[in-house]
Amino acid sequence: MATIIPVEPFDCVVFGATGDLTLRKLLPALYQRFRDKQFSAECRIIAAARSDLTDEDYRQRAEKALRLHVPEPDLAGETVQEFLQMLHYARTDGAKPDGFGPLCALFAEPGEKVRVFYLATSPELYGAICANLGANGLVTPKARVVLEKPIGHDLESARKVNDDVGRVFAEAQIYRIDHFLGKETVQNLLALRFANVIFERLWNADVIDHVQITVGETVGVESRGDYYDHSGALRDMVQNHLLQLVCLLAMEPPLDLGTDALRDEKLKVLRALRPIAPHEVSHLTVRGQYVAGAIGGKTVEGYLKDLGEGRTSTTETFVALKLEVRSWRWANVPFYIRTGKRLPKKVSEIVIQFRDIPFSVFPRDSADMQPNRLVIRLQPEEGMRLGLMTKDPGPGGLRLRPAELDISFEKAFSIRYPDAYERLLMDTVRGHATLFMRRDEVEAAWTWIEPIIESWEATGDKPRPYAAGSWGPTASIALIERDGRTWHEELG
Ligand code: BG6
């Protein structure tokens, strides 16, 4: 049974309160934390949006969202009603200084409570909302602002968002969310590396041949076409989630888990990424866009149809990259990463492929000698598998056979895995920023990503088509096989 440490009373204002993220993720996450008694009914959750709604209207929407997105057994009893009573609605136009009247009225009484301003709006509004929060006197020393990704569209726009927000909030008050960092299994990478002696000693170029990261999704762009088409897989997934995974895998041990120590180490990795030069882009990167196909026996449309009849687009829904971390630890150890929509499985997995043994005492025909491989499953079926060579049982000779040390977290711990937002929202209230991105990290990630986008644009590189339900364009297979390696075969 996990220990729940209650947080101090807070007011959480969510901008973009009628949007998909709030209804699908934030309210269910807050509900689960309330249900676990991590905070009391003294707290207020204030929904801010432009629609003309009453508290009651909003509570009805929220209840519908909870019924859709929270597992049925967790909705039993009085808790839902108690939670809904904590919700208030404030009609707010974040872009206008005089659009904050109802919100200010809710803060008329002076108070010392923690204030969380969660910006789940389009990032173009972040600067204006923050300026208007400041101008309306809502930013207290105990206030924090949470910024959803994407922070900007490129380096320049990211800097502008950071500058605008930084004029009102100190860096220590700014929580830039990368929800992958809130996933239990992603945090478990820290435990794996730094709470066990056996891996960290081997975590380097001496014994690791290469690393693979796959983040596959079966969904298409759904109703997010307008956002997604402006973004694409590189900006939507790689600039943040996948690079954060690379950081956690590649970084040096931090001095401690304090706010800056971990982020300092991640930053060093981002700065150590070897820039991909324009002439290398064609063989170190692959872009794809899904066309109609079938997933799990169900036929699905292609990306262009998903965007809307008659649309054209050169936005990538799949990307594969080969990257290098320039350091002693990782010299000549490539990281192959790939992510895409409409792939055959929703799966996030890391593969650490160890090198061959330097010399074999076994007869050549004793079996296929397979180098050790550590497979870390982030989602679903969270767990880890370590491939080992063992003796094939039986008399006579000494033949070998691969076997696995296999740990399933679900079986080992048998508790519900909290959603990433549950952890991150409570960390914001507590003032723990370790699992959030610092300004310099976001900007370093853009610095590495931007030349790739520029090269794609300069060469007019178009994404290669791949059938929905496949593992992306064949060029992605060629990307790794050219080096005599292969994507982890159980995934495809
Ligand atoms: C989001 C992306 O950040 O992460 C989405 O914008 C993507 O496109 C999502 O679907 C994946 O998150 P998860 O938690 O479902 O793996």
Coordinates of C-alpha atoms and ligand atoms in Angstrom, one line a residue:
M1 CA 0.0 0.0 0.0
A2 CA 1.5 3.3 -1.1
T3 CA 2.0 6.0 1.6
I4 CA 0.0 9.1 0.9
I5 CA 1.5 12.3 2.3
P6 CA -1.2 15.1 2.3
V7 CA -0.3 18.4 0.7
E8 CA -1.2 21.8 2.2
P9 CA -4.4 23.5 1.1
F10 CA -4.3 25.1 -2.3
D11 CA -6.3 26.8 -5.0
C12 CA -5.7 25.5 -8.4
V13 CA -6.9 27.7 -11.3
V14 CA -7.0 25.8 -14.6
F15 CA -7.0 28.0 -17.8
G16 CA -8.4 26.1 -20.7
A17 CA -10.9 24.4 -18.4
T18 CA -13.3 23.3 -21.1
G19 CA -10.5 21.7 -23.2
D20 CA -9.7 18.1 -23.7
L21 CA -6.6 18.0 -21.5
T22 CA -8.5 19.3 -18.5
L23 CA -11.5 17.0 -18.9
R24 CA -9.5 13.9 -19.9
K25 CA -6.5 14.2 -17.7
L26 CA -6.4 17.0 -15.1
L27 CA -9.8 16.6 -13.5
P28 CA -9.5 12.8 -13.2
A29 CA -6.0 13.2 -11.8
L30 CA -7.2 15.7 -9.2
Y31 CA -10.1 13.5 -8.4
Q32 CA -7.9 10.5 -7.8
R33 CA -5.7 12.5 -5.4
F34 CA -8.7 13.8 -3.5
R35 CA -10.1 10.3 -3.3
D36 CA -6.9 9.1 -1.8
K37 CA -7.2 11.9 0.7
Q38 CA -4.1 13.7 -0.4
F39 CA -5.9 17.0 -0.1
S40 CA -9.0 18.2 1.7
A41 CA -12.2 19.8 0.7
E42 CA -10.8 23.2 1.8
C43 CA -9.0 23.3 -1.6
R44 CA -10.6 24.9 -4.6
I45 CA -10.3 24.0 -8.2
I46 CA -11.2 27.0 -10.3
A47 CA -12.1 26.4 -13.9
A48 CA -11.3 29.4 -16.1
A49 CA -12.4 29.6 -19.7
R50 CA -14.2 31.9 -22.1
S51 CA -17.5 30.1 -22.3
D52 CA -20.4 31.5 -20.4
L53 CA -21.1 28.8 -17.8
T54 CA -22.3 28.6 -14.2
D55 CA -20.6 26.6 -11.5
E56 CA -23.4 24.1 -11.9
D57 CA -22.9 23.8 -15.7
Y58 CA -19.2 23.2 -15.2
R59 CA -19.8 20.6 -12.5
Q60 CA -22.1 18.7 -14.8
R61 CA -19.4 18.7 -17.5
A62 CA -16.8 17.6 -15.0
E63 CA -19.0 14.8 -13.7
K64 CA -19.5 13.5 -17.2
A65 CA -15.7 13.7 -17.8
L66 CA -15.0 11.8 -14.6
R67 CA -17.5 9.1 -15.5
L68 CA -15.7 8.7 -18.8
H69 CA -12.1 8.8 -17.7
V70 CA -12.0 7.4 -14.2
P71 CA -12.5 3.6 -13.7
E72 CA -16.0 2.8 -12.5
P73 CA -15.0 1.3 -9.1
D74 CA -13.1 4.5 -8.2
L75 CA -16.3 6.5 -8.6
A76 CA -18.3 4.9 -5.8
G77 CA -19.7 6.7 -2.8
E78 CA -20.0 10.3 -1.9
T79 CA -16.5 11.3 -3.1
V80 CA -17.6 12.4 -6.5
Q81 CA -20.1 14.8 -5.1
E82 CA -17.7 16.2 -2.6
F83 CA -15.1 16.7 -5.3
L84 CA -17.6 18.4 -7.6
Q85 CA -18.4 20.9 -4.8
M86 CA -14.8 22.0 -4.8
L87 CA -15.1 23.1 -8.4
H88 CA -15.9 26.7 -9.3
Y89 CA -16.2 28.3 -12.6
A90 CA -14.8 31.7 -13.5
R91 CA -15.5 33.1 -16.9
T92 CA -12.2 34.4 -18.0
D93 CA -10.6 35.8 -21.1
G94 CA -7.0 35.2 -20.4
A95 CA -5.8 37.4 -23.3
K96 CA -7.6 40.5 -22.0
P97 CA -6.5 42.5 -18.8
D98 CA -10.1 43.2 -18.1
G99 CA -11.2 39.6 -18.7
F100 CA -10.3 38.5 -15.1
G101 CA -13.2 40.0 -13.1
P102 CA -14.9 36.8 -12.0
L103 CA -11.6 35.2 -11.2
C104 CA -10.4 38.2 -9.1
A105 CA -13.7 38.0 -7.2
L106 CA -12.9 34.5 -6.1
F107 CA -9.6 35.8 -4.7
A108 CA -11.1 38.8 -3.0
E109 CA -10.4 37.4 0.5
P110 CA -6.7 37.7 1.4
G111 CA -5.2 34.3 2.0
E112 CA -1.9 32.5 2.3
K113 CA -2.9 29.4 0.3
V114 CA -0.7 27.9 -2.4
R115 CA -2.0 29.1 -5.8
V116 CA -1.4 26.9 -8.8
F117 CA -2.1 28.5 -12.2
Y118 CA -2.3 25.7 -14.7
L119 CA -2.1 26.9 -18.3
A120 CA -3.8 24.2 -20.4
T121 CA -4.4 26.6 -23.3
S122 CA -2.7 27.3 -26.5
P123 CA 0.9 28.3 -25.8
E124 CA 0.4 31.6 -27.7
L125 CA -1.7 32.7 -24.7
Y126 CA 0.9 31.9 -22.0
G127 CA 2.5 35.3 -22.1
A128 CA -0.7 37.3 -22.0
I129 CA -2.3 35.2 -19.3
C130 CA 0.8 35.6 -17.1
A131 CA 0.9 39.3 -17.7
N132 CA -2.8 39.6 -16.8
L133 CA -2.4 37.5 -13.7
G134 CA 0.3 39.9 -12.6
A135 CA -1.6 43.0 -13.6
N136 CA -4.6 41.8 -11.6
G137 CA -2.5 41.2 -8.5
L138 CA -3.1 37.5 -8.4
V139 CA 0.5 36.4 -8.3
T140 CA 1.5 35.9 -4.6
P141 CA 4.8 34.5 -3.3
K142 CA 3.1 31.2 -3.0
A143 CA 1.9 31.1 -6.6
R144 CA 3.2 28.8 -9.2
V145 CA 2.5 28.6 -12.9
V146 CA 2.3 25.3 -14.8
L147 CA 3.0 25.3 -18.5
E148 CA 1.9 22.5 -20.7
K149 CA 4.0 21.6 -23.7
P150 CA 4.6 22.6 -26.4
I151 CA 6.8 25.5 -25.1
G152 CA 7.1 27.3 -28.3
H153 CA 7.3 26.0 -31.9
D154 CA 11.0 26.6 -32.3
L155 CA 13.9 28.0 -30.3
E156 CA 12.9 31.7 -30.8
S157 CA 9.3 31.2 -29.9
A158 CA 10.3 29.1 -26.9
R159 CA 12.6 31.9 -25.7
K160 CA 9.7 34.4 -26.1
V161 CA 7.3 32.2 -24.0
N162 CA 10.0 31.9 -21.4
D163 CA 10.8 35.6 -21.4
D164 CA 7.1 36.6 -21.2
V165 CA 6.3 34.1 -18.4
G166 CA 9.6 35.1 -16.6
R167 CA 8.6 38.7 -16.4
V168 CA 5.8 37.7 -14.0
F169 CA 7.0 34.5 -12.3
A170 CA 10.5 33.7 -11.0
E171 CA 12.1 30.6 -12.6
A172 CA 11.5 28.7 -9.3
Q173 CA 7.8 29.4 -9.7
I174 CA 7.6 28.0 -13.2
Y175 CA 6.7 24.3 -13.7
R176 CA 7.1 23.2 -17.3
I177 CA 5.4 19.9 -17.6
D178 CA 6.7 16.9 -19.6
H179 CA 4.1 14.4 -18.4
F180 CA 6.5 11.5 -19.3
L181 CA 8.6 12.5 -16.3
G182 CA 5.5 11.9 -14.1
K183 CA 5.2 8.3 -15.3
E184 CA 6.1 5.8 -12.6
T185 CA 8.1 3.7 -15.0
V186 CA 10.1 6.7 -16.2
Q187 CA 11.0 7.6 -12.6
N188 CA 11.9 4.0 -12.2
L189 CA 14.8 4.5 -14.6
L190 CA 16.4 6.5 -11.8
A191 CA 15.9 3.6 -9.4
L192 CA 17.2 1.1 -11.9
R193 CA 20.3 3.0 -12.5
F194 CA 21.1 4.5 -9.2
A195 CA 19.6 2.2 -6.6
N196 CA 21.3 -1.0 -8.0
V197 CA 25.0 -1.6 -8.2
I198 CA 24.8 -4.1 -11.1
F199 CA 23.6 -1.9 -13.9
E200 CA 25.4 1.4 -13.3
R201 CA 28.8 -0.3 -13.5
L202 CA 27.9 -1.6 -16.9
W203 CA 26.1 1.5 -18.1
N204 CA 28.7 2.6 -20.7
A205 CA 30.3 2.1 -24.1
D206 CA 32.5 -0.7 -22.8
V207 CA 29.6 -3.1 -22.7
I208 CA 26.6 -1.4 -24.2
D209 CA 26.4 -1.7 -28.0
H210 CA 23.4 0.6 -28.6
V211 CA 20.2 1.9 -27.1
Q212 CA 16.7 1.8 -28.7
I213 CA 13.7 3.8 -27.6
T214 CA 10.3 3.2 -29.2
V215 CA 7.2 5.1 -28.3
G216 CA 4.3 3.8 -30.4
E217 CA 0.7 4.8 -30.4
T218 CA -2.2 3.3 -32.2
V219 CA -4.3 6.5 -32.2
G220 CA -4.3 8.9 -35.1
V221 CA -4.5 12.6 -34.7
E222 CA -8.1 12.3 -33.5
S223 CA -9.6 15.8 -32.9
R224 CA -6.2 17.4 -32.5
G225 CA -5.6 17.8 -36.2
D226 CA -5.1 21.5 -36.2
Y227 CA -2.6 21.5 -33.4
Y228 CA -0.9 18.4 -34.6
D229 CA -0.5 19.4 -38.2
H230 CA 1.3 22.5 -37.1
S231 CA 3.5 20.4 -34.9
G232 CA 4.3 16.9 -36.2
A233 CA 6.0 14.0 -34.4
L234 CA 9.4 15.6 -34.0
R235 CA 8.0 18.6 -32.1
D236 CA 5.2 16.8 -30.4
M237 CA 7.1 13.8 -29.0
V238 CA 10.8 13.9 -29.7
Q239 CA 11.7 17.5 -28.6
N240 CA 10.3 16.7 -25.2
H241 CA 9.3 13.1 -24.2
L242 CA 11.9 11.1 -26.1
L243 CA 14.8 13.5 -25.4
Q244 CA 13.8 13.4 -21.7
L245 CA 14.1 9.6 -21.9
V246 CA 17.5 9.9 -23.6
C247 CA 18.6 12.3 -20.8
L248 CA 17.5 9.9 -18.0
L249 CA 19.3 7.0 -19.7
A250 CA 22.4 8.8 -20.6
M251 CA 23.0 11.2 -17.8
E252 CA 25.7 10.9 -15.1
P253 CA 24.6 10.2 -11.5
P254 CA 23.2 13.4 -10.1
L255 CA 24.6 14.7 -6.8
D256 CA 21.1 14.2 -5.2
L257 CA 17.5 14.3 -6.3
G258 CA 17.1 18.0 -5.5
T259 CA 15.5 20.4 -8.0
D260 CA 18.7 21.4 -9.8
A261 CA 21.1 18.5 -9.5
L262 CA 19.0 16.2 -11.7
R263 CA 18.2 18.9 -14.2
D264 CA 21.9 19.9 -14.4
E265 CA 22.8 16.4 -15.4
K266 CA 20.0 16.2 -18.0
L267 CA 21.1 19.5 -19.4
K268 CA 24.6 18.1 -19.9
V269 CA 23.2 15.3 -22.0
L270 CA 21.1 17.7 -24.2
R271 CA 24.3 19.8 -24.7
A272 CA 26.3 16.7 -25.5
L273 CA 23.9 15.6 -28.4
R274 CA 25.9 15.7 -31.6
P275 CA 24.2 18.1 -33.9
I276 CA 22.9 16.5 -37.0
A277 CA 24.5 18.4 -40.0
P278 CA 22.3 19.2 -43.0
H279 CA 24.1 16.6 -45.2
E280 CA 23.4 13.9 -42.6
V281 CA 19.7 14.5 -42.2
S282 CA 18.7 12.2 -45.0
H283 CA 20.5 9.2 -43.5
L284 CA 20.1 9.9 -39.7
T285 CA 16.4 10.8 -39.8
V286 CA 13.3 9.3 -41.2
R287 CA 9.9 11.0 -41.5
G288 CA 6.7 9.2 -42.2
Q289 CA 3.0 10.0 -42.6
Y290 CA 0.4 7.3 -42.2
V291 CA -2.0 6.3 -45.0
A292 CA -5.0 4.1 -44.7
G293 CA -4.4 0.6 -43.2
A294 CA -5.6 -1.7 -40.5
I295 CA -4.9 -1.9 -36.8
G296 CA -6.0 -4.9 -34.8
G297 CA -8.3 -5.9 -37.7
K298 CA -9.9 -2.5 -37.9
T299 CA -9.6 -0.4 -41.0
V300 CA -8.6 3.2 -40.4
E301 CA -8.2 6.2 -42.6
G302 CA -5.0 7.9 -43.5
Y303 CA -3.7 11.1 -41.9
L304 CA -4.9 13.4 -44.7
K305 CA -8.5 12.1 -44.4
D306 CA -8.2 12.4 -40.6
L307 CA -7.3 16.1 -41.0
G308 CA -10.4 16.7 -43.2
E309 CA -11.6 16.2 -46.7
G310 CA -9.4 17.8 -49.3
R311 CA -6.5 18.6 -47.0
T312 CA -2.9 18.3 -47.9
S313 CA 0.0 18.2 -45.5
T314 CA 3.7 17.4 -45.3
T315 CA 3.6 17.0 -41.5
E316 CA 5.2 13.8 -40.2
T317 CA 3.3 11.5 -38.0
F318 CA 6.3 9.2 -37.5
V319 CA 9.9 9.9 -37.0
A320 CA 13.0 7.8 -36.4
L321 CA 16.4 9.2 -35.6
K322 CA 19.9 8.0 -34.9
L323 CA 21.6 10.2 -32.3
E324 CA 24.9 10.3 -30.5
V325 CA 25.8 11.5 -27.1
R326 CA 29.3 13.0 -27.2
S327 CA 30.9 11.8 -24.0
W328 CA 33.3 9.2 -22.6
R329 CA 30.5 7.1 -21.4
W330 CA 28.7 7.0 -24.7
A331 CA 31.4 7.2 -27.3
N332 CA 30.2 5.2 -30.4
V333 CA 27.0 4.0 -28.8
P334 CA 24.2 5.1 -31.0
F335 CA 20.7 5.8 -29.6
Y336 CA 18.0 4.9 -32.1
I337 CA 14.7 6.4 -31.4
R338 CA 11.3 6.2 -33.1
T339 CA 7.8 7.3 -32.4
G340 CA 4.6 7.5 -34.4
K341 CA 0.9 7.5 -34.6
R342 CA -1.2 4.6 -36.0
L343 CA 1.5 2.0 -35.2
P344 CA 0.5 -1.5 -34.5
K345 CA 0.7 -1.2 -30.7
K346 CA 0.6 1.4 -28.0
V347 CA 3.9 0.7 -26.4
S348 CA 6.8 2.6 -24.9
E349 CA 9.9 0.6 -24.5
I350 CA 13.6 1.0 -24.0
V351 CA 16.1 -1.6 -25.2
I352 CA 19.7 -1.6 -23.8
Q353 CA 21.6 -3.9 -26.1
F354 CA 24.8 -5.1 -24.6
R355 CA 27.9 -6.1 -26.6
D356 CA 28.8 -9.7 -27.6
I357 CA 31.0 -11.6 -25.2
P358 CA 34.7 -10.9 -26.2
F359 CA 35.5 -14.6 -26.6
S360 CA 33.5 -17.8 -26.5
V361 CA 34.6 -21.0 -24.9
F362 CA 31.6 -22.8 -26.2
P363 CA 31.6 -24.8 -29.4
R364 CA 30.3 -22.9 -32.4
D365 CA 27.2 -25.1 -32.8
S366 CA 26.2 -24.8 -29.2
A367 CA 23.4 -22.3 -30.0
D368 CA 22.9 -18.9 -31.3
M369 CA 24.9 -16.8 -28.9
Q370 CA 22.8 -13.8 -28.1
P371 CA 24.3 -10.8 -26.4
N372 CA 22.5 -9.7 -23.2
R373 CA 19.6 -7.3 -23.6
L374 CA 17.7 -5.3 -21.1
V375 CA 14.2 -4.4 -22.2
I376 CA 12.5 -1.8 -20.1
R377 CA 8.8 -1.6 -20.7
L378 CA 7.4 1.8 -19.8
Q379 CA 3.8 1.1 -20.8
P380 CA 1.7 -1.0 -20.9
E381 CA 2.6 -4.3 -19.1
E382 CA 5.2 -2.3 -17.2
G383 CA 8.3 -4.3 -16.3
M384 CA 11.8 -5.3 -17.2
R385 CA 13.3 -8.3 -18.9
L386 CA 16.9 -9.2 -18.9
G387 CA 18.0 -11.6 -21.6
L388 CA 20.7 -14.0 -20.5
M389 CA 22.4 -17.1 -22.0
T390 CA 21.9 -20.2 -19.9
K391 CA 22.8 -23.9 -20.3
D392 CA 20.2 -25.9 -22.2
P393 CA 19.2 -28.6 -19.7
G394 CA 20.1 -32.1 -20.6
P395 CA 23.0 -34.6 -20.4
G396 CA 26.0 -34.5 -22.6
G397 CA 27.7 -31.5 -24.1
L398 CA 27.2 -27.9 -23.0
R399 CA 24.7 -26.3 -25.3
L400 CA 23.3 -22.9 -24.6
R401 CA 19.9 -21.4 -24.7
P402 CA 18.6 -17.8 -24.1
A403 CA 16.3 -17.2 -21.1
E404 CA 15.0 -14.2 -19.4
L405 CA 14.9 -12.6 -15.9
D406 CA 11.4 -11.1 -16.1
I407 CA 9.8 -8.8 -13.7
S408 CA 6.3 -7.5 -14.2
F409 CA 5.6 -4.5 -12.0
E410 CA 1.9 -5.1 -12.0
K411 CA 2.4 -8.6 -10.5
A412 CA 5.2 -7.5 -8.2
F413 CA 3.4 -4.6 -6.6
S414 CA -0.3 -5.1 -7.5
I415 CA -1.4 -1.5 -7.1
R416 CA -2.9 0.9 -9.5
Y417 CA -0.3 3.0 -11.3
P418 CA -1.2 6.6 -10.8
D419 CA -1.5 8.7 -13.9
A420 CA 1.5 10.9 -14.5
Y421 CA -0.6 14.0 -13.9
E422 CA -1.5 12.9 -10.4
R423 CA 2.1 13.0 -9.3
L424 CA 3.0 16.1 -11.2
L425 CA 0.0 18.1 -9.9
M426 CA 0.8 17.2 -6.3
D427 CA 4.5 18.0 -6.9
T428 CA 3.5 21.5 -8.1
V429 CA 1.5 22.1 -4.9
R430 CA 4.4 20.9 -2.8
G431 CA 6.9 23.0 -4.7
H432 CA 8.9 20.1 -5.9
A433 CA 10.2 21.0 -9.4
T434 CA 12.6 18.1 -9.9
L435 CA 10.3 16.4 -12.4
F436 CA 9.7 19.5 -14.4
M437 CA 11.8 21.1 -17.2
R438 CA 14.0 24.0 -16.5
R439 CA 14.1 26.8 -19.1
D440 CA 17.6 25.9 -20.2
E441 CA 16.6 22.3 -20.8
V442 CA 13.7 23.3 -23.0
E443 CA 15.9 25.7 -25.0
A444 CA 18.8 23.2 -25.3
A445 CA 16.3 20.6 -26.7
W446 CA 15.1 23.1 -29.3
T447 CA 18.7 24.0 -30.2
W448 CA 19.3 20.4 -31.1
I449 CA 15.9 19.8 -32.9
E450 CA 15.8 23.0 -34.9
P451 CA 18.5 22.2 -37.5
I452 CA 16.7 19.0 -38.3
I453 CA 13.5 20.8 -39.0
E454 CA 15.4 23.4 -41.0
S455 CA 17.1 20.8 -43.1
W456 CA 13.8 19.0 -43.8
E457 CA 12.4 22.3 -44.9
A458 CA 15.4 23.3 -47.0
T459 CA 15.5 20.0 -48.9
G460 CA 11.7 19.9 -49.3
D461 CA 11.9 16.5 -47.7
K462 CA 8.4 15.0 -47.7
P463 CA 7.4 12.3 -45.2
R464 CA 7.3 8.8 -46.5
P465 CA 4.0 7.1 -46.5
Y466 CA 3.5 4.1 -44.2
A467 CA 0.3 2.0 -43.8
A468 CA -1.5 2.5 -40.6
G469 CA -0.8 -0.6 -38.5
S470 CA 2.8 -0.9 -39.7
W471 CA 6.0 0.1 -37.8
G472 CA 6.5 3.2 -40.0
P473 CA 8.3 3.5 -43.4
T474 CA 10.7 0.9 -44.4
A475 CA 13.4 3.6 -44.3
S476 CA 13.1 3.4 -40.5
I477 CA 14.2 -0.3 -40.7
A478 CA 17.0 0.7 -43.1
L479 CA 18.1 3.4 -40.6
I480 CA 19.1 0.8 -38.1
E481 CA 19.9 -2.2 -40.3
R482 CA 22.4 -0.2 -42.2
D483 CA 24.5 -0.4 -39.0
G484 CA 24.0 -4.2 -38.8
R485 CA 21.4 -3.8 -36.0
T486 CA 17.7 -4.4 -35.9
W487 CA 14.7 -2.9 -34.1
H488 CA 13.7 -5.1 -31.2
E489 CA 11.9 -7.9 -33.0
E490 CA 9.1 -8.5 -30.5
L491 CA 7.8 -5.1 -31.3
G492 CA 8.2 -5.4 -35.1
Ligands
BG6_1 C1 1.4 14.1 -25.7 C2 1.4 14.3 -27.2 O1 2.3 14.9 -25.1 O2 1.7 12.7 -25.4 C3 0.3 13.3 -27.8 O3 1.0 15.6 -27.5 C4 0.6 11.9 -27.4 O4 0.4 13.4 -29.2 C5 0.8 11.8 -25.9 O5 -0.5 11.1 -27.8 C6 1.2 10.4 -25.4 O6 1.2 10.3 -24.0 P1 0.9 8.9 -23.3 O7 0.9 9.3 -21.9 O8 -0.5 8.5 -23.8 O9 1.9 8.0 -23.7

